[in-house]
């Protein structure tokens, strides 16, 4: 049985001793803004060079690609989150993106992973709308697998949304 941790702060500063870091990737596998920019800057120019040489086709929504971390000294799990306005059931589609990340975590036998909230930046998802489904998925995965997931948000107000969802979920499960 693993554990789910909720963190607030900088993803890189909190990624020490992790097996992998999840990158909120853009579809072109290049450095961007937000988490993606931070991951590329800290991994070094080798990551951008590697991606340009390795991937000639843009990522599909919910697709996951794994690369070396170069200067980060851990693997990078790149996840291209769906864009909210492009889907009939956008939250379910976002959960598919998280599910695909979890499949890769299991397939690669990672034990300690840091994950930012996916899709809640430029892709248009709101923390308060996705927190319950995301946190339940991550918690259930940790309960079923020997994995530690460190779910991180830059701002405490966002972390609080997920903490509230976790507490709600736990109180409901104890009522059963």
mmCIF file of C-alpha atoms in Angstrom:
data_model
loop_
_atom_site.group_PDB
_atom_site.id
_atom_site.type_symbol
_atom_site.label_atom_id
_atom_site.label_comp_id
_atom_site.label_asym_id
_atom_site.label_seq_id
_atom_site.Cartn_x
_atom_site.Cartn_y
_atom_site.Cartn_z
ATOM 1 C CA UNK A 1 0.000 0.000 0.000
ATOM 2 C CA UNK A 2 1.388 3.364 -1.045
ATOM 3 C CA UNK A 3 0.699 6.897 0.102
ATOM 4 C CA UNK A 4 -0.600 10.110 -1.400
ATOM 5 C CA UNK A 5 0.938 13.371 -0.231
ATOM 6 C CA UNK A 6 -0.405 16.835 -1.009
ATOM 7 C CA UNK A 7 2.233 19.543 -1.316
ATOM 8 C CA UNK A 8 2.349 23.261 -1.969
ATOM 9 C CA UNK A 9 5.412 24.834 -3.525
ATOM 10 C CA UNK A 10 7.945 24.515 -6.293
ATOM 11 C CA UNK A 11 7.879 21.209 -8.155
ATOM 12 C CA UNK A 12 11.638 21.134 -8.722
ATOM 13 C CA UNK A 13 12.549 21.990 -5.124
ATOM 14 C CA UNK A 14 10.236 19.191 -3.957
ATOM 15 C CA UNK A 15 11.405 16.599 -6.487
ATOM 16 C CA UNK A 16 14.573 15.423 -4.729
ATOM 17 C CA UNK A 17 14.881 11.631 -4.476
ATOM 18 C CA UNK A 18 11.972 10.984 -6.826
ATOM 19 C CA UNK A 19 12.017 8.234 -9.460
ATOM 20 C CA UNK A 20 10.057 10.406 -11.879
ATOM 21 C CA UNK A 21 8.527 13.830 -12.327
ATOM 22 C CA UNK A 22 5.349 14.390 -14.308
ATOM 23 C CA UNK A 23 5.554 17.241 -16.770
ATOM 24 C CA UNK A 24 2.442 19.122 -17.886
ATOM 25 C CA UNK A 25 3.666 18.931 -21.475
ATOM 26 C CA UNK A 26 2.548 20.855 -24.550
ATOM 27 C CA UNK A 27 1.738 18.792 -27.614
ATOM 28 C CA UNK A 28 4.931 19.723 -29.467
ATOM 29 C CA UNK A 29 7.332 18.280 -26.851
ATOM 30 C CA UNK A 30 9.180 21.569 -26.551
ATOM 31 C CA UNK A 31 9.831 23.888 -23.660
ATOM 32 C CA UNK A 32 6.879 26.075 -22.843
ATOM 33 C CA UNK A 33 5.529 28.094 -19.966
ATOM 34 C CA UNK A 34 4.395 27.015 -16.517
ATOM 35 C CA UNK A 35 5.438 23.577 -15.290
ATOM 36 C CA UNK A 36 6.665 22.616 -18.754
ATOM 37 C CA UNK A 37 9.072 25.532 -18.882
ATOM 38 C CA UNK A 38 10.358 24.833 -15.382
ATOM 39 C CA UNK A 39 10.972 21.157 -16.163
ATOM 40 C CA UNK A 40 12.819 21.911 -19.418
ATOM 41 C CA UNK A 41 14.965 24.634 -17.827
ATOM 42 C CA UNK A 42 15.993 22.357 -14.997
ATOM 43 C CA UNK A 43 16.535 19.268 -17.152
ATOM 44 C CA UNK A 44 18.852 21.250 -19.419
ATOM 45 C CA UNK A 45 19.136 21.769 -23.159
ATOM 46 C CA UNK A 46 19.682 18.026 -23.606
ATOM 47 C CA UNK A 47 15.972 17.426 -22.977
ATOM 48 C CA UNK A 48 14.906 19.744 -25.779
ATOM 49 C CA UNK A 49 17.510 18.231 -28.111
ATOM 50 C CA UNK A 50 16.377 14.713 -27.205
ATOM 51 C CA UNK A 51 12.706 15.534 -27.826
ATOM 52 C CA UNK A 52 13.428 17.217 -31.165
ATOM 53 C CA UNK A 53 15.423 14.178 -32.330
ATOM 54 C CA UNK A 54 13.042 11.561 -30.954
ATOM 55 C CA UNK A 55 9.543 12.926 -31.608
ATOM 56 C CA UNK A 56 8.415 14.243 -34.978
ATOM 57 C CA UNK A 57 4.667 13.928 -34.351
ATOM 58 C CA UNK A 58 2.779 16.108 -31.855
ATOM 59 C CA UNK A 59 1.259 14.440 -28.814
ATOM 60 C CA UNK A 60 -2.415 13.507 -28.758
ATOM 61 C CA UNK A 61 -4.575 14.579 -25.803
ATOM 62 C CA UNK A 62 -4.013 12.226 -22.849
ATOM 63 C CA UNK A 63 -0.884 10.772 -24.430
ATOM 64 C CA UNK A 64 2.100 10.035 -22.207
ATOM 65 C CA UNK A 65 5.753 9.926 -23.257
ATOM 66 C CA UNK A 66 8.713 9.148 -21.029
ATOM 67 C CA UNK A 67 12.157 10.663 -21.463
ATOM 68 C CA UNK A 68 15.363 10.760 -19.479
ATOM 69 C CA UNK A 69 15.503 13.649 -17.018
ATOM 70 C CA UNK A 70 19.079 14.663 -17.829
ATOM 71 C CA UNK A 71 20.043 17.248 -15.144
ATOM 72 C CA UNK A 72 17.010 16.289 -13.060
ATOM 73 C CA UNK A 73 18.430 12.797 -12.425
ATOM 74 C CA UNK A 74 15.020 11.134 -12.723
ATOM 75 C CA UNK A 75 12.747 10.159 -15.583
ATOM 76 C CA UNK A 76 10.250 12.657 -16.928
ATOM 77 C CA UNK A 77 6.707 11.478 -17.599
ATOM 78 C CA UNK A 78 5.304 13.934 -20.130
ATOM 79 C CA UNK A 79 1.513 14.178 -20.166
ATOM 80 C CA UNK A 80 -0.412 16.265 -22.646
ATOM 81 C CA UNK A 81 -3.655 17.176 -20.896
ATOM 82 C CA UNK A 82 -6.786 17.703 -22.991
ATOM 83 C CA UNK A 83 -8.013 21.254 -23.468
ATOM 84 C CA UNK A 84 -11.243 21.834 -21.546
ATOM 85 C CA UNK A 85 -13.245 23.570 -24.267
ATOM 86 C CA UNK A 86 -12.497 20.879 -26.875
ATOM 87 C CA UNK A 87 -14.375 17.998 -25.207
ATOM 88 C CA UNK A 88 -17.993 17.129 -24.541
ATOM 89 C CA UNK A 89 -17.079 15.590 -21.150
ATOM 90 C CA UNK A 90 -13.850 17.435 -20.381
ATOM 91 C CA UNK A 91 -13.396 16.290 -16.784
ATOM 92 C CA UNK A 92 -13.716 12.632 -17.779
ATOM 93 C CA UNK A 93 -11.171 13.253 -20.523
ATOM 94 C CA UNK A 94 -8.778 14.827 -18.018
ATOM 95 C CA UNK A 95 -9.177 11.766 -15.779
ATOM 96 C CA UNK A 96 -8.119 9.684 -18.798
ATOM 97 C CA UNK A 97 -4.891 11.717 -18.910
ATOM 98 C CA UNK A 98 -4.209 11.020 -15.235
ATOM 99 C CA UNK A 99 -5.083 7.339 -15.720
ATOM 100 C CA UNK A 100 -2.553 7.067 -18.541
ATOM 101 C CA UNK A 101 0.124 8.568 -16.287
ATOM 102 C CA UNK A 102 -0.735 6.028 -13.584
ATOM 103 C CA UNK A 103 -0.477 3.163 -16.075
ATOM 104 C CA UNK A 104 3.047 4.285 -16.966
ATOM 105 C CA UNK A 105 3.983 4.642 -13.304
ATOM 106 C CA UNK A 106 2.961 1.042 -12.764
ATOM 107 C CA UNK A 107 4.540 -0.226 -16.000
ATOM 108 C CA UNK A 108 7.889 1.371 -15.145
ATOM 109 C CA UNK A 109 7.750 0.360 -11.493
ATOM 110 C CA UNK A 110 8.300 3.896 -10.226
ATOM 111 C CA UNK A 111 7.967 4.148 -6.442
ATOM 112 C CA UNK A 112 8.189 7.913 -5.763
ATOM 113 C CA UNK A 113 6.635 10.342 -8.228
ATOM 114 C CA UNK A 114 5.847 14.030 -8.101
ATOM 115 C CA UNK A 115 2.808 15.153 -10.092
ATOM 116 C CA UNK A 116 1.475 18.673 -10.682
ATOM 117 C CA UNK A 117 -2.208 19.260 -11.251
ATOM 118 C CA UNK A 118 -2.651 18.640 -14.965
ATOM 119 C CA UNK A 119 -4.782 20.835 -17.199
ATOM 120 C CA UNK A 120 -5.410 23.548 -14.616
ATOM 121 C CA UNK A 121 -3.318 26.182 -16.302
ATOM 122 C CA UNK A 122 -3.786 27.320 -19.865
ATOM 123 C CA UNK A 123 -5.879 24.221 -20.680
ATOM 124 C CA UNK A 124 -8.793 25.694 -18.744
ATOM 125 C CA UNK A 125 -9.730 23.253 -15.982
ATOM 126 C CA UNK A 126 -10.621 24.678 -12.570
ATOM 127 C CA UNK A 127 -9.224 23.020 -9.466
ATOM 128 C CA UNK A 128 -12.599 23.107 -7.739
ATOM 129 C CA UNK A 129 -14.208 21.232 -10.652
ATOM 130 C CA UNK A 130 -11.631 18.450 -10.936
ATOM 131 C CA UNK A 131 -10.345 18.017 -7.376
ATOM 132 C CA UNK A 132 -12.715 15.281 -6.240
ATOM 133 C CA UNK A 133 -12.239 12.989 -9.249
ATOM 134 C CA UNK A 134 -8.482 13.568 -9.436
ATOM 135 C CA UNK A 135 -7.847 13.009 -5.754
ATOM 136 C CA UNK A 136 -9.998 9.881 -5.628
ATOM 137 C CA UNK A 137 -8.157 8.419 -8.615
ATOM 138 C CA UNK A 138 -4.731 9.148 -7.125
ATOM 139 C CA UNK A 139 -5.691 7.943 -3.646
ATOM 140 C CA UNK A 140 -7.179 4.680 -4.944
ATOM 141 C CA UNK A 141 -4.078 4.083 -7.065
ATOM 142 C CA UNK A 142 -1.794 4.564 -4.062
ATOM 143 C CA UNK A 143 -3.979 2.277 -1.953
ATOM 144 C CA UNK A 144 -3.668 -0.490 -4.571
ATOM 145 C CA UNK A 145 0.019 -0.043 -5.369
ATOM 146 C CA UNK A 146 3.247 0.344 -3.449
ATOM 147 C CA UNK A 147 3.745 3.887 -4.723
ATOM 148 C CA UNK A 148 4.223 7.285 -3.131
ATOM 149 C CA UNK A 149 2.648 10.093 -5.124
ATOM 150 C CA UNK A 150 3.488 13.669 -4.237
ATOM 151 C CA UNK A 151 0.728 15.789 -5.755
ATOM 152 C CA UNK A 152 1.887 19.392 -5.891
ATOM 153 C CA UNK A 153 0.393 22.779 -6.590
ATOM 154 C CA UNK A 154 2.212 26.086 -6.605
ATOM 155 C CA UNK A 155 -0.442 27.875 -4.551
ATOM 156 C CA UNK A 156 -1.939 26.777 -1.244
ATOM 157 C CA UNK A 157 -5.427 27.800 -2.375
ATOM 158 C CA UNK A 158 -5.237 25.088 -5.059
ATOM 159 C CA UNK A 159 -3.781 22.498 -2.670
ATOM 160 C CA UNK A 160 -6.649 23.256 -0.297
ATOM 161 C CA UNK A 161 -9.184 22.288 -2.994
ATOM 162 C CA UNK A 162 -7.597 18.831 -3.260
ATOM 163 C CA UNK A 163 -7.227 18.488 0.509
ATOM 164 C CA UNK A 164 -10.920 19.282 0.942
ATOM 165 C CA UNK A 165 -11.782 16.667 -1.683
ATOM 166 C CA UNK A 166 -9.596 14.098 0.079
ATOM 167 C CA UNK A 167 -11.131 14.819 3.477
ATOM 168 C CA UNK A 168 -14.633 14.611 1.998
ATOM 169 C CA UNK A 169 -13.808 11.318 0.333
ATOM 170 C CA UNK A 170 -12.339 9.881 3.535
ATOM 171 C CA UNK A 171 -15.322 10.923 5.656
ATOM 172 C CA UNK A 172 -17.708 9.343 3.132
ATOM 173 C CA UNK A 173 -15.725 6.097 3.070
ATOM 174 C CA UNK A 174 -15.895 5.876 6.875
ATOM 175 C CA UNK A 175 -19.683 6.248 6.798
ATOM 176 C CA UNK A 176 -20.071 3.108 4.671
#
